[in-house]
Amino acid sequence: MIGKDSGVMKAWEATMRKTHAVAKKRANSLFGTLTLANTGEEETNKDDDDDDEDEDDGSGVFELYNEEKFLPNGDYYTGQWANNFPHGQGKYLWTDGCMYVGEWFRGKTMGKGRFSWPSGATYEGEFNSGHMDGTGTYTGLNGQTYKGQWVMNLKHGHGLKSYANGDWYEGEWKLGLQDGEGRYVWKDESYYVGEWRNGTIWGKGLFVWADGKSFDGCWDEGVPKGNGTFKWPDGSYYEGNWNKDNKDHNGTFYPSESSEECHFDWDPQELYEVLKGYMVCRPGDKVLVFPSQKRLAVWRSAKRGDSGKNRRMSVDGRVSVGVERPRERMHLWDGDVSGVNRTTSRMSDPGEDSMSLRTPNSESVAQLQPLKAPRKSKRQGETICKGHKNYELMLNLQLGIRHSVARPAPTASLDLKPSAFDPKEKVWTRFPPEGSKYTPPHPSCDFKWKDYCPVVFRTLRKLFNVDPADYMLSICGNDALRELSSPGKSGSFFYLTSDDRYMIKTMKKAEVKVLLRMLSAYYNHFREHQNTLVTKYYGLHCVKLNGPIQKKVRFIIMGNLFCSEYVTHRRYDLKGSSLGRITDKPETEISETTILKDLDLNFIFRLESSWFQEFCRQIDRDCELLEQEGIMDYSLLVGIHFKHISTEGEIIPIGSQTPTGNSFSKMNSSKLNMVVCVYLGICSVIMGMNMPARIERTVRKSDFEAQLVGEPIGEFYEVFLTFGIIDILQDYDISKKLEHAYKSFQYDPTSISAVDPIQYSRRFRDFIFRIFTEDS
């Protein structure tokens, strides 16, 4: 209606610009704004619908000036400064002796710089969001160096490593270890060139000794295994099958015609003894703290009226007002909420009084009721049978999927051309009821079928190791789809396949546009990060009914996170906001399929150390992708399976499985078993899929309604966790900006879900790193 009258439209836009400016001003007075653009730019640039900071160089947004700051905790900074951020060229010296000199961007080390540790170790090169990321050189205290590519503080890509004992390696690295093709040279000039895996010689390769002898063949865990040839300098060689345990060991010796020396008495097992003197060096330096873990101490002076209270502001713009915690007198902020050690990250919520961190008293803990498993629920969804209102739509969908997947296509390379991601890359197919040259006859109505970017989604299914026959059988088999009882908040409908492996969601046109816009980045993200927690999409399609109605139904096929061998007892949809984030159901109505929210959560999740470190890195990578693509309002969907439930339905804590069991020994035995499994590699764990963990029960203060994370009470449970990031197709469009402006008048702006992607990403990560911690 507004679109029909340009005068009304202009008046509405002017009103909303003023409304949004007032809301931002109010938000800034409450918690400090993340948006550094001035309101004058918004007033003059009427065609710009995006309130985010899209300019990477910050020109016209920041007021840059040189500053020298002696911070209250003893840190020192000198260099360019903008709006309470180090921004530009600058030097920061921490009280522990660490120092960074180089480029900054909005409080993060970004660009080229040099970081030095108190031990004398240095890194000089490229930084990204606080991490050593790009090309750089690390020089350790003992003289070893690495020059090459880095990703998220880890050697990743091509690089040259020189060790303190004189050895060196040049080749491919993956997550800090040699992996791929590489050359290792020992100090006596013997060398190996070939394949590596997880820091070990593994695959096909050539080992050449300084005296001219060589072995060319297959390797396994650093020793020959399988077919291979050992040669002497005179041309004689031994060819056969190799095995360290002398099993299946056989081969043939071929003497050299030009040499009188014989090697008939040579025992192939001697090779394994010789190789014991050629060990691959392990990292000599252990980095105790990474640049991304170093926090910046930034203070903002108190405003009038707050003179009696300390007003602290971290470099993400959050302010906390109130009594300081005795053990942390400053609010220190990790530049991008990333790093390795997140075990001490449980701080007060933004806008939450620091006094809310008091431990629950013994009386409140003693009054807690034992946890009970939610009531069992029937199988989700209503089977779509003949006569159902969406029966024909289901038939159309199944016919289209069968046609798309079975369509002949050349073997797709993982390296796709840019044209494959073009939003105009789509294929229309008509399905008349009587059939056609390309389609079979069917009992449904006449319809058209559209495939969006078919080559990309076919390649994604290949990347996800999806067998085409199994995929078709799941969606298009004899068993019907099931429609979930109620549509989602967005108005979309959800359908489940009979085997629960796939979920089909109807989509709005705007969501389709967002996915097609970010498809290239989405695809590359999955290629680079196999542990990504982002939702997997298998196909994007549209059904258009022919006739007078011309109805279009767009839908996406994605993986069902809770398709598991374990029953999911509790499900949580977590965003990191508090407004409206509680389930409005009584306890008696909560079942295994009820989706609980942030303020329903009463656990802290504890992951084994190596899994926790990888989890933190992956959350950072995934959030950076979504932030760069302008996405917000996504969630971490978490499913919990409790390992020990009594016959009465009570969830049994660790240490209570037997009446005489010792709580401490039981708890540590559980953790020890988990660590041993990881160390020996006898449990194959996929990030986010049925991960063994411990969770600790928490309690919220009854007098603080919106406390986002409760206080741990030392009650632990053994569980399997399933989790992933969902709802990644909502950009910060005009409707979300209006929602933010409207709700900011009524509620604390930090508590609402609709905020810009940069603030959303930071708040989301901060929350996730408080509820997930290392099991130490």
Short mmCIF file of C-alpha atoms in Angstrom, two decimals, residues 198-556:
data_model
loop_
_atom_site.label_atom_id
_atom_site.label_comp_id
_atom_site.label_asym_id
_atom_site.label_seq_id
_atom_site.Cartn_x
_atom_site.Cartn_y
_atom_site.Cartn_z
CA ASN A 198 49.16 -35.93 10.16
CA GLY A 199 52.85 -35.12 10.59
CA THR A 200 54.06 -38.59 9.61
CA ILE A 201 55.61 -40.07 6.46
CA TRP A 202 52.63 -41.86 4.98
CA GLY A 203 51.87 -42.78 1.36
CA LYS A 204 54.22 -42.96 -1.63
CA GLY A 205 57.67 -41.48 -1.29
CA LEU A 206 61.43 -41.68 -1.89
CA PHE A 207 63.99 -41.80 0.94
CA VAL A 208 67.62 -41.13 -0.09
CA TRP A 209 70.53 -41.57 2.33
CA ALA A 210 73.67 -39.46 2.21
CA ASP A 211 75.72 -42.50 1.14
CA GLY A 212 73.59 -42.98 -1.99
CA LYS A 213 71.26 -45.76 -0.87
CA SER A 214 67.54 -45.19 -1.42
CA PHE A 215 64.10 -46.63 -0.85
CA ASP A 216 61.22 -45.84 -3.18
CA GLY A 217 57.80 -47.20 -2.31
CA CYS A 218 54.88 -47.14 0.09
CA TRP A 219 55.08 -45.88 3.68
CA ASP A 220 52.83 -46.23 6.71
CA GLU A 221 53.39 -44.31 9.96
CA GLY A 222 56.98 -43.49 9.08
CA VAL A 223 58.18 -46.95 7.92
CA PRO A 224 58.01 -48.89 4.63
CA LYS A 225 54.88 -50.98 4.23
CA GLY A 226 53.68 -52.52 1.00
CA ASN A 227 55.46 -52.50 -2.35
CA GLY A 228 58.86 -50.85 -2.55
CA THR A 229 62.39 -50.96 -3.94
CA PHE A 230 65.65 -50.56 -2.01
CA LYS A 231 68.67 -49.57 -4.15
CA TRP A 232 72.42 -49.54 -3.54
CA PRO A 233 74.79 -46.99 -5.14
CA ASP A 234 76.24 -49.70 -7.39
CA GLY A 235 72.86 -50.26 -9.09
CA SER A 236 71.83 -53.43 -7.22
CA TYR A 237 68.31 -53.36 -5.83
CA TYR A 238 65.84 -55.38 -3.81
CA GLU A 239 62.18 -55.24 -4.85
CA GLY A 240 59.29 -56.73 -2.94
CA ASN A 241 56.63 -56.40 -0.27
CA TRP A 242 57.70 -54.77 3.00
CA ASN A 243 56.39 -55.16 6.52
CA LYS A 244 57.92 -54.10 9.82
CA ASP A 245 56.67 -57.21 11.64
CA ASN A 246 58.32 -59.51 9.08
CA LYS A 247 54.89 -60.81 8.07
CA ASP A 248 54.03 -61.09 4.38
CA HIS A 249 57.60 -60.05 3.76
CA ASN A 250 58.90 -61.30 0.41
CA GLY A 251 60.95 -59.94 -2.44
CA THR A 252 63.68 -60.50 -4.98
CA PHE A 253 67.28 -59.28 -5.10
CA TYR A 254 68.63 -58.04 -8.45
CA PRO A 255 72.44 -57.65 -8.55
CA SER A 256 74.15 -55.05 -10.70
CA GLU A 257 76.02 -56.39 -13.73
CA SER A 258 78.73 -53.75 -13.44
CA SER A 259 79.46 -54.32 -9.75
CA GLU A 260 81.33 -57.16 -8.14
CA GLU A 261 79.89 -56.40 -4.69
CA CYS A 262 77.19 -58.84 -3.54
CA HIS A 263 74.33 -58.08 -1.16
CA PHE A 264 72.79 -61.54 -1.03
CA ASP A 265 73.28 -61.73 2.74
CA TRP A 266 71.48 -58.43 3.32
CA ASP A 267 68.40 -58.68 5.55
CA PRO A 268 65.51 -56.34 4.61
CA GLN A 269 64.73 -55.92 8.31
CA GLU A 270 67.99 -53.96 8.63
CA LEU A 271 66.23 -51.07 6.89
CA TYR A 272 63.87 -50.62 9.83
CA GLU A 273 66.80 -50.44 12.26
CA VAL A 274 68.50 -47.82 10.11
CA LEU A 275 65.34 -45.71 9.95
CA LYS A 276 65.24 -45.49 13.77
CA GLY A 277 68.08 -43.00 13.47
CA TYR A 278 66.04 -40.75 11.20
CA MET A 279 63.18 -39.41 13.27
CA VAL A 280 61.07 -36.46 12.17
CA CYS A 281 61.45 -33.56 14.59
CA ARG A 282 58.44 -32.54 16.60
CA PRO A 283 57.63 -28.89 17.39
CA GLY A 284 60.15 -27.67 19.94
CA ASP A 285 58.37 -24.47 20.92
CA LYS A 286 55.03 -24.58 22.70
CA VAL A 287 53.18 -21.30 22.29
CA LEU A 288 51.56 -20.59 25.66
CA VAL A 289 49.43 -17.73 24.36
CA PHE A 290 48.44 -16.81 20.81
CA PRO A 291 48.02 -13.24 19.59
CA SER A 292 44.26 -13.83 19.22
CA GLN A 293 44.09 -14.63 22.95
CA LYS A 294 45.63 -11.36 24.05
CA ARG A 295 43.00 -9.00 25.43
CA LEU A 296 42.87 -5.27 25.10
CA ALA A 297 42.13 -3.14 28.16
CA VAL A 298 40.07 -0.12 27.16
CA TRP A 299 38.40 2.29 29.58
CA ARG A 300 35.80 4.93 28.87
CA SER A 301 35.30 7.77 31.33
CA ALA A 302 32.02 7.82 33.27
CA LYS A 303 29.22 10.06 32.09
CA ARG A 304 27.49 12.55 34.34
CA GLY A 305 25.24 10.90 36.80
CA ASP A 306 27.41 7.76 36.87
CA SER A 307 30.31 9.34 38.67
CA GLY A 308 29.88 7.08 41.65
CA LYS A 309 30.25 3.95 39.56
CA ASN A 310 32.99 2.62 37.39
CA ARG A 311 31.92 2.46 33.75
CA ARG A 312 33.86 -0.15 31.80
CA MET A 313 33.77 -0.60 28.06
CA SER A 314 35.31 -3.42 26.08
CA VAL A 315 36.38 -2.86 22.51
CA ASP A 316 33.22 -4.49 21.20
CA GLY A 317 31.28 -1.57 22.64
CA ARG A 318 29.70 -3.28 25.65
CA VAL A 319 29.60 -1.37 28.93
CA SER A 320 29.05 -2.83 32.35
CA VAL A 321 28.20 -0.56 35.27
CA GLY A 322 28.42 -1.60 38.88
CA VAL A 323 30.65 -3.25 41.43
CA GLU A 324 33.92 -4.59 40.11
CA ARG A 325 34.80 -8.20 40.58
CA PRO A 326 37.74 -8.54 42.96
CA ARG A 327 39.65 -11.01 40.76
CA GLU A 328 39.16 -9.05 37.52
CA ARG A 329 39.23 -5.33 38.12
CA MET A 330 39.17 -4.51 34.43
CA HIS A 331 36.97 -5.79 31.67
CA LEU A 332 39.49 -7.24 29.25
CA TRP A 333 38.30 -8.02 25.76
CA ASP A 334 39.77 -10.61 23.41
CA GLY A 335 39.94 -8.87 20.06
CA ASP A 336 37.61 -11.21 18.15
CA VAL A 337 36.27 -13.56 20.81
CA SER A 338 38.57 -16.22 19.43
CA GLY A 339 41.66 -18.07 20.51
CA VAL A 340 42.39 -21.37 22.12
CA ASN A 341 41.71 -21.21 25.84
CA ARG A 342 38.11 -20.32 26.57
CA THR A 343 37.81 -21.98 29.97
CA THR A 344 37.69 -18.69 31.87
CA SER A 345 35.27 -16.90 29.58
CA ARG A 346 32.18 -17.07 31.83
CA MET A 347 31.65 -13.35 32.46
CA SER A 348 28.55 -11.41 33.28
CA ASP A 349 26.02 -10.81 30.54
CA PRO A 350 26.09 -7.49 28.68
CA GLY A 351 24.03 -5.19 30.82
CA GLU A 352 24.07 -7.70 33.69
CA ASP A 353 25.15 -6.52 37.13
CA SER A 354 28.48 -8.08 38.04
CA MET A 355 27.01 -9.00 41.43
CA SER A 356 24.93 -11.63 39.61
CA LEU A 357 28.00 -13.85 39.55
CA ARG A 358 27.54 -14.88 43.16
CA THR A 359 27.54 -18.63 43.70
CA PRO A 360 24.10 -20.00 44.57
CA ASN A 361 23.81 -20.58 48.28
CA SER A 362 23.65 -24.09 49.70
CA GLU A 363 19.97 -23.76 50.58
CA SER A 364 18.89 -23.05 46.99
CA VAL A 365 21.02 -25.95 45.70
CA ALA A 366 19.66 -28.30 48.32
CA GLN A 367 16.09 -27.46 47.28
CA LEU A 368 16.69 -28.47 43.66
CA GLN A 369 14.58 -31.30 42.35
CA PRO A 370 16.28 -34.18 40.51
CA LEU A 371 16.29 -33.75 36.74
CA LYS A 372 13.72 -35.83 34.91
CA ALA A 373 13.82 -36.93 31.31
CA PRO A 374 11.12 -35.24 29.19
CA ARG A 375 8.14 -37.39 28.36
CA LYS A 376 8.51 -39.56 25.30
CA SER A 377 6.83 -38.26 22.17
CA LYS A 378 5.32 -39.92 19.17
CA ARG A 379 7.14 -39.87 15.89
CA GLN A 380 7.22 -36.31 14.59
CA GLY A 381 4.93 -35.21 11.79
CA GLU A 382 1.76 -36.21 9.98
CA THR A 383 2.19 -38.67 7.10
CA ILE A 384 1.09 -37.10 3.82
CA CYS A 385 -1.39 -39.59 2.40
CA LYS A 386 -3.83 -39.33 -0.49
CA GLY A 387 -6.44 -36.74 0.43
CA HIS A 388 -3.96 -34.56 2.34
CA LYS A 389 -3.99 -30.92 1.18
CA ASN A 390 -0.30 -31.15 0.23
CA TYR A 391 -0.40 -34.62 -1.33
CA GLU A 392 -0.01 -33.33 -4.91
CA LEU A 393 2.82 -31.01 -3.84
CA MET A 394 4.64 -34.01 -2.35
CA LEU A 395 4.21 -35.98 -5.61
CA ASN A 396 5.51 -33.03 -7.61
CA LEU A 397 8.50 -32.68 -5.32
CA GLN A 398 9.37 -36.39 -5.54
CA LEU A 399 9.02 -36.43 -9.33
CA GLY A 400 11.26 -33.38 -9.64
CA ILE A 401 13.95 -34.73 -7.28
CA ARG A 402 14.04 -38.05 -9.12
CA HIS A 403 14.41 -36.22 -12.42
CA SER A 404 17.15 -33.88 -11.15
CA VAL A 405 19.31 -36.51 -9.48
CA ALA A 406 18.95 -39.10 -12.24
CA ARG A 407 19.65 -36.60 -15.04
CA PRO A 408 22.89 -37.61 -16.82
CA ALA A 409 25.73 -35.22 -16.07
CA PRO A 410 29.49 -35.24 -16.52
CA THR A 411 31.62 -36.07 -13.52
CA ALA A 412 31.79 -32.84 -11.59
CA SER A 413 35.16 -31.52 -10.51
CA LEU A 414 35.31 -29.86 -7.10
CA ASP A 415 36.84 -26.82 -8.82
CA LEU A 416 33.74 -25.13 -10.20
CA LYS A 417 33.65 -22.29 -12.69
CA PRO A 418 32.25 -18.92 -11.49
CA SER A 419 29.39 -19.31 -13.98
CA ALA A 420 28.09 -22.29 -11.98
CA PHE A 421 27.21 -19.90 -9.12
CA ASP A 422 25.36 -17.41 -11.32
CA PRO A 423 21.83 -16.89 -9.88
CA LYS A 424 20.56 -17.12 -13.47
CA GLU A 425 21.96 -20.65 -13.69
CA LYS A 426 18.72 -22.62 -13.43
CA VAL A 427 16.91 -25.34 -15.35
CA TRP A 428 13.14 -25.42 -15.97
CA THR A 429 11.42 -28.74 -16.76
CA ARG A 430 7.71 -29.17 -17.53
CA PHE A 431 5.89 -32.23 -16.13
CA PRO A 432 2.61 -32.77 -18.04
CA PRO A 433 0.39 -35.54 -16.56
CA GLU A 434 0.61 -37.59 -19.78
CA GLY A 435 4.42 -37.48 -19.71
CA SER A 436 6.90 -36.13 -22.25
CA LYS A 437 10.15 -37.02 -23.95
CA TYR A 438 12.05 -36.30 -20.72
CA THR A 439 9.46 -36.90 -17.99
CA PRO A 440 7.29 -39.90 -17.06
CA PRO A 441 3.46 -39.85 -16.89
CA HIS A 442 2.17 -39.14 -13.39
CA PRO A 443 -1.14 -38.83 -11.47
CA SER A 444 -0.51 -35.26 -10.31
CA CYS A 445 -1.41 -31.95 -11.96
CA ASP A 446 0.56 -30.19 -14.71
CA PHE A 447 3.52 -28.37 -13.17
CA LYS A 448 6.95 -26.92 -13.90
CA TRP A 449 10.08 -27.83 -11.98
CA LYS A 450 13.05 -25.53 -11.45
CA ASP A 451 16.59 -26.48 -10.40
CA TYR A 452 18.70 -23.62 -9.02
CA CYS A 453 22.47 -23.89 -9.70
CA PRO A 454 22.22 -27.66 -10.32
CA VAL A 455 25.96 -28.20 -10.85
CA VAL A 456 26.81 -26.57 -7.51
CA PHE A 457 24.33 -28.62 -5.48
CA ARG A 458 25.29 -31.84 -7.28
CA THR A 459 28.91 -31.13 -6.35
CA LEU A 460 27.92 -30.30 -2.76
CA ARG A 461 26.20 -33.69 -2.47
CA LYS A 462 29.41 -35.27 -3.72
CA LEU A 463 31.39 -33.24 -1.20
CA PHE A 464 29.03 -34.46 1.57
CA ASN A 465 29.54 -38.10 0.41
CA VAL A 466 25.85 -38.51 -0.42
CA ASP A 467 25.12 -41.51 -2.62
CA PRO A 468 22.63 -40.46 -5.36
CA ALA A 469 20.67 -43.71 -5.10
CA ASP A 470 20.33 -43.42 -1.31
CA TYR A 471 19.36 -39.75 -1.67
CA MET A 472 16.57 -40.55 -4.12
CA LEU A 473 15.40 -43.50 -2.01
CA SER A 474 15.12 -41.34 1.10
CA ILE A 475 13.07 -38.60 -0.57
CA CYS A 476 11.35 -40.42 -3.44
CA GLY A 477 10.89 -43.93 -2.06
CA ASN A 478 7.59 -45.69 -1.47
CA ASP A 479 7.26 -44.19 2.00
CA ALA A 480 5.59 -40.80 2.11
CA LEU A 481 7.00 -37.59 3.58
CA ARG A 482 5.82 -36.33 6.96
CA GLU A 483 4.64 -32.76 7.52
CA LEU A 484 5.52 -31.23 10.87
CA SER A 485 2.44 -30.23 12.85
CA SER A 486 3.05 -26.47 12.88
CA PRO A 487 4.99 -24.15 10.59
CA GLY A 488 8.06 -22.32 11.89
CA LYS A 489 8.08 -18.74 13.12
CA SER A 490 8.96 -17.58 9.61
CA GLY A 491 5.82 -19.17 8.19
CA SER A 492 7.77 -21.90 6.41
CA PHE A 493 6.54 -25.48 6.41
CA PHE A 494 8.81 -28.40 7.21
CA TYR A 495 8.71 -31.95 5.88
CA LEU A 496 10.72 -34.96 7.03
CA THR A 497 11.72 -37.97 4.96
CA SER A 498 10.61 -41.39 6.21
CA ASP A 499 14.14 -42.28 7.38
CA ASP A 500 14.55 -38.88 9.13
CA ARG A 501 17.76 -38.17 7.21
CA TYR A 502 16.56 -35.10 5.32
CA MET A 503 14.35 -32.13 6.08
CA ILE A 504 12.57 -30.12 3.40
CA LYS A 505 11.68 -26.52 4.13
CA THR A 506 9.55 -24.15 2.07
CA MET A 507 11.26 -20.82 1.45
CA LYS A 508 10.45 -17.22 0.76
CA LYS A 509 11.80 -15.57 -2.37
CA ALA A 510 14.04 -13.33 -0.24
CA GLU A 511 15.67 -16.38 1.38
CA VAL A 512 16.36 -17.90 -2.04
CA LYS A 513 18.07 -14.69 -3.09
CA VAL A 514 20.23 -14.68 0.04
CA LEU A 515 21.34 -18.28 -0.50
CA LEU A 516 22.17 -17.72 -4.17
CA ARG A 517 24.09 -14.57 -3.27
CA MET A 518 26.26 -16.36 -0.70
CA LEU A 519 26.41 -19.74 -2.48
CA SER A 520 29.99 -19.33 -3.72
CA ALA A 521 31.28 -18.42 -0.23
CA TYR A 522 29.17 -21.22 1.29
CA TYR A 523 30.62 -23.79 -1.13
CA ASN A 524 34.23 -22.69 -0.59
CA HIS A 525 33.70 -22.72 3.18
CA PHE A 526 32.69 -26.39 3.09
CA ARG A 527 35.66 -27.23 0.87
CA GLU A 528 38.10 -25.61 3.26
CA HIS A 529 36.57 -26.66 6.60
CA GLN A 530 35.37 -30.23 6.88
CA ASN A 531 34.33 -29.70 10.53
CA THR A 532 32.06 -26.75 9.80
CA LEU A 533 28.88 -26.63 11.87
CA VAL A 534 26.87 -24.72 9.26
CA THR A 535 23.70 -26.38 7.94
CA LYS A 536 24.27 -28.66 4.95
CA TYR A 537 22.12 -27.86 1.92
CA TYR A 538 21.60 -30.56 -0.70
CA GLY A 539 19.34 -28.91 -3.25
CA LEU A 540 17.34 -25.77 -4.01
CA HIS A 541 14.19 -26.17 -6.13
CA CYS A 542 10.87 -24.61 -7.12
CA VAL A 543 7.52 -26.10 -8.12
CA LYS A 544 5.25 -23.92 -10.26
CA LEU A 545 1.69 -25.10 -10.82
CA ASN A 546 0.42 -24.45 -14.34
CA GLY A 547 -3.05 -23.04 -14.86
CA PRO A 548 -4.89 -19.95 -13.64
CA ILE A 549 -3.33 -19.97 -10.13
CA GLN A 550 0.35 -20.08 -11.19
CA LYS A 551 1.37 -20.83 -7.61
CA LYS A 552 5.10 -21.11 -6.87
CA VAL A 553 6.54 -23.10 -3.97
CA ARG A 554 10.29 -22.79 -3.36
CA PHE A 555 12.02 -25.20 -1.03
CA ILE A 556 15.43 -26.29 0.21
#
